[in-house]
CSV table of C-alpha atoms in Angstrom, one decimal:
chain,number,residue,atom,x,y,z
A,978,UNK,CA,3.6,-18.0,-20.4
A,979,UNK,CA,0.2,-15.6,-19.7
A,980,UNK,CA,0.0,-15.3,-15.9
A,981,UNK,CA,-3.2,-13.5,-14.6
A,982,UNK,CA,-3.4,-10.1,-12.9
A,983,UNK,CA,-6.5,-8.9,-10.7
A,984,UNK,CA,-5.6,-5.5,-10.5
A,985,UNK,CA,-8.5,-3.2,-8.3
A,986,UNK,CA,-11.3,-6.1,-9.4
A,987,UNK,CA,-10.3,-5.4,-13.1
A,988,UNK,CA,-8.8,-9.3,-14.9
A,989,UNK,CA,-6.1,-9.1,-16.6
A,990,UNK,CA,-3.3,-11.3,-18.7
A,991,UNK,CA,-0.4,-10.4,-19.6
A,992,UNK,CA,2.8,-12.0,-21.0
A,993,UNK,CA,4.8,-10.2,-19.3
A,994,UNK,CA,8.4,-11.6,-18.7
A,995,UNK,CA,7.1,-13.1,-15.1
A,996,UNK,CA,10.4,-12.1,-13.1
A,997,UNK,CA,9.5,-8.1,-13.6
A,998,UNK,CA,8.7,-6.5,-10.5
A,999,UNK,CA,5.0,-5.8,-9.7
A,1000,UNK,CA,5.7,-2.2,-9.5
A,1001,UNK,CA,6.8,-1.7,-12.9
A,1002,UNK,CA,3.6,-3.3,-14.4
A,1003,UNK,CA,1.2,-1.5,-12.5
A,1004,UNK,CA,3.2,2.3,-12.9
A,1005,UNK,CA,4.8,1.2,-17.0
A,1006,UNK,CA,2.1,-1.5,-18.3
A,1007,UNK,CA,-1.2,-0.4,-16.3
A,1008,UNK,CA,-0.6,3.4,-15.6
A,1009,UNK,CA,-1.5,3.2,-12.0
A,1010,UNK,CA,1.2,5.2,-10.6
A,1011,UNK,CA,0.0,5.6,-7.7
A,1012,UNK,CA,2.4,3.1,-5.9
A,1013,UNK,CA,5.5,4.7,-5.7
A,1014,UNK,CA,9.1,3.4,-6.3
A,1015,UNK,CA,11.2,4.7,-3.7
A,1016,UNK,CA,14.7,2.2,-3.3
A,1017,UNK,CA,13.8,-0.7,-5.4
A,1018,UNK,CA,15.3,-3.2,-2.4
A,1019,UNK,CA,11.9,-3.2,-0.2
A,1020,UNK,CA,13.1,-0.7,2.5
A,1021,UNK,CA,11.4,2.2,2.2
A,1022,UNK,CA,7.7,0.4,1.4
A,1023,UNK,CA,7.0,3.3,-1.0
A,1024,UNK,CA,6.0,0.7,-3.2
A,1025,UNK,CA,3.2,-1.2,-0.9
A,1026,UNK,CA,1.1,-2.4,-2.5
A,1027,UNK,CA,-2.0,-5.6,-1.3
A,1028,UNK,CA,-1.4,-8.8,-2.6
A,1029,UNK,CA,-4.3,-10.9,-1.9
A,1030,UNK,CA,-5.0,-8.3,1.2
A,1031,UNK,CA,-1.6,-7.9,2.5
A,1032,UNK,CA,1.3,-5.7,2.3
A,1033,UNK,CA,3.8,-6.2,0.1
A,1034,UNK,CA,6.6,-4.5,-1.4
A,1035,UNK,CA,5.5,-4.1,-5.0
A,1036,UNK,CA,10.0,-3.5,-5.8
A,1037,UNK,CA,10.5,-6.6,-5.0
A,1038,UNK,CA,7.8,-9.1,-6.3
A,1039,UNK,CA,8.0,-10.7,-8.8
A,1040,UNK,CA,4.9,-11.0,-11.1
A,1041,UNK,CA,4.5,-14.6,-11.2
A,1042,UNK,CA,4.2,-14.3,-7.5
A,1043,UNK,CA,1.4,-12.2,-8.6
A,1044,UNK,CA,-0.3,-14.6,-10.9
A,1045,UNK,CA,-4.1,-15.5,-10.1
A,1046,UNK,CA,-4.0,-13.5,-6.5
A,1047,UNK,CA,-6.0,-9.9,-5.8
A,1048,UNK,CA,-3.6,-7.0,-6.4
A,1049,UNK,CA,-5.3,-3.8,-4.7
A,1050,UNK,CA,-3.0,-0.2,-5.1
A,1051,UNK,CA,-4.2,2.8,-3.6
A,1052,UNK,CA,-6.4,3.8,-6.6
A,1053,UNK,CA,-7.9,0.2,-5.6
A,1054,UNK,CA,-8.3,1.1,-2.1
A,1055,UNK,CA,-10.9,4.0,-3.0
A,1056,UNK,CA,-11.1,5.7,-6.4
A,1057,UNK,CA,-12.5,9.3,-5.3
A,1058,UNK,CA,-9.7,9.4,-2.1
A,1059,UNK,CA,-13.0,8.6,0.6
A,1060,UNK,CA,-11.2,5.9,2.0
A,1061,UNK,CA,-11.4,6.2,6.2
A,1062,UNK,CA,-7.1,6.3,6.3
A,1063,UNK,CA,-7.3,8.6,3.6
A,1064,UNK,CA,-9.7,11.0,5.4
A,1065,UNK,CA,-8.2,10.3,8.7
A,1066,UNK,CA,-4.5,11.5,6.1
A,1067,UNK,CA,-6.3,15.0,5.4
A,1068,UNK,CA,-7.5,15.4,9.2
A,1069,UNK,CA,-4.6,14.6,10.6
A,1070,UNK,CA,-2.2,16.9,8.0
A,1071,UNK,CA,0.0,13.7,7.6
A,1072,UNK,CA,1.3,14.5,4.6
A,1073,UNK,CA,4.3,16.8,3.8
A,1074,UNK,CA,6.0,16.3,0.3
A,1075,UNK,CA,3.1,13.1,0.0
A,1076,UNK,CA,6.0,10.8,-1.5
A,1077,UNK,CA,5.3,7.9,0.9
A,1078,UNK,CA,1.6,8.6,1.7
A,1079,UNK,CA,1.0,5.7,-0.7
A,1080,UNK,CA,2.8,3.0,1.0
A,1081,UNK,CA,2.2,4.3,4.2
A,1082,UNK,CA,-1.5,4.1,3.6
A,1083,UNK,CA,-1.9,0.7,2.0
A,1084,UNK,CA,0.2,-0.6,4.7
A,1085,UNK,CA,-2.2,0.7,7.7
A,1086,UNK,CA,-5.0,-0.5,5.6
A,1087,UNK,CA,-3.8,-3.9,6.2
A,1088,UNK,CA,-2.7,-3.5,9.2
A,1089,UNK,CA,-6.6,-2.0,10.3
A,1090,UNK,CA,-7.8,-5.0,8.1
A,1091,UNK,CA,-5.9,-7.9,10.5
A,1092,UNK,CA,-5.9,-6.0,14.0
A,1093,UNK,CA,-9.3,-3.8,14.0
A,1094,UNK,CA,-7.8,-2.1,17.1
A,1095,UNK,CA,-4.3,-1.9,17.2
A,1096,UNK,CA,-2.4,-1.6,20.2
A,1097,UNK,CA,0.4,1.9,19.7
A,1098,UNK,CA,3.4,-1.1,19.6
A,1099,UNK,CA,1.2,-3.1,16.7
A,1100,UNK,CA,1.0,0.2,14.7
A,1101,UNK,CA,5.4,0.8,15.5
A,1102,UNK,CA,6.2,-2.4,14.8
A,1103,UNK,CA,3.5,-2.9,11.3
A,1104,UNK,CA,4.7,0.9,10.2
A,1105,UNK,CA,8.6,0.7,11.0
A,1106,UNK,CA,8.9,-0.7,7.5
A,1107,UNK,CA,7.5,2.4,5.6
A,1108,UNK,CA,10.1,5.5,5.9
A,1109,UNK,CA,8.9,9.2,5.7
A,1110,UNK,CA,11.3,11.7,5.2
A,1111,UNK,CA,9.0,14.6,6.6
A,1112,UNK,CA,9.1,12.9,9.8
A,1113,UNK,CA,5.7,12.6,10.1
A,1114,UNK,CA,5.2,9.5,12.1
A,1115,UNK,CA,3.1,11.1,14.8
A,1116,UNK,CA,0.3,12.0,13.1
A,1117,UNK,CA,0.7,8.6,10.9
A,1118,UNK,CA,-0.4,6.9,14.3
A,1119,UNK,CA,-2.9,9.5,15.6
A,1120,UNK,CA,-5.0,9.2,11.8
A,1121,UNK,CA,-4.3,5.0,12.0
A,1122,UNK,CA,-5.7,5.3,15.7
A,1123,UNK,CA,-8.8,7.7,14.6
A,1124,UNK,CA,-9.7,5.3,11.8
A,1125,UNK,CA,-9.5,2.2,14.2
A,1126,UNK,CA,-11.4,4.1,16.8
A,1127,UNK,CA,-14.1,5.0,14.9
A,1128,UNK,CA,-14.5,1.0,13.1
A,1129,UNK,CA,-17.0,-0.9,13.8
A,1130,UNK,CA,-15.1,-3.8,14.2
């Protein structure tokens, strides 16, 4: 069975046994390793990834779930690292040993895409899924706030 991948606006087909995880074709098949795999049970989000422009945990999902939907990983997102969050990231000094950055990026870019200006509780309660051991959840909320304040929308 060929299911079909829309990885970052690139088609693709594979015939790929369609109960692999997500993450393992974009980091094995694809070489996109940007999406990191962290516990391989969804909860950590290290592995976010957008599926159709939400967040999902790329662990966890199968790729027939995948099959004919937009898959965006954070080389998607922006391919020279220009991306508002991503600027807002370097600003901000968010990121410590950078394993989570990833995850923790792709799922404020959804969150920013849903709620233009989220509230400080949106940002807990859309964030509390993505761990950072550095601690650095502070400055996660003070770049997502930046980039929402300074949105047009």
């Amino acid at each position: 069975m060929k299911l079909k991948l829309s990885v970052n606006g690139s088609d693709k087909e594979t015939d790929l046994d369609p109960d692999m995880p997500l993450l393992w074709v974009l980091r094995d098949v694809m070489g996109l390793t940007g999406t990191k795999f962290g516990c391989g049970k969804a909860l950590c989000g290290a592995c976010t990834v957008h599926l159709d422009g939400a967040a999902v945990r790329s662990c966890v999902t199968p790729i027939r779930a995948a099959d004919g939907r937009k898959i965006t990983t954070i080389e998607g997102l922006s391919a020279d690292g220009t991306h508002p969050l991503q600027k807002a990231w370097v600003t901000f000094g968010v990121p410590q040993c950078g394993f989570c950055q990833t995850g923790q990026i792709m799922t404020a870019a959804a969150l920013l895409k849903e709620k233009g200006k989220p509230t400080d509780k949106e940002i807990a309660e859309a964030m509390s899924g993505n761990l950072c051991r550095c601690g650095t959840y502070t400055r996660i909320r003070d770049a997502i706030k930046k980039v929402a304040q300074e949105s047009k929308a």
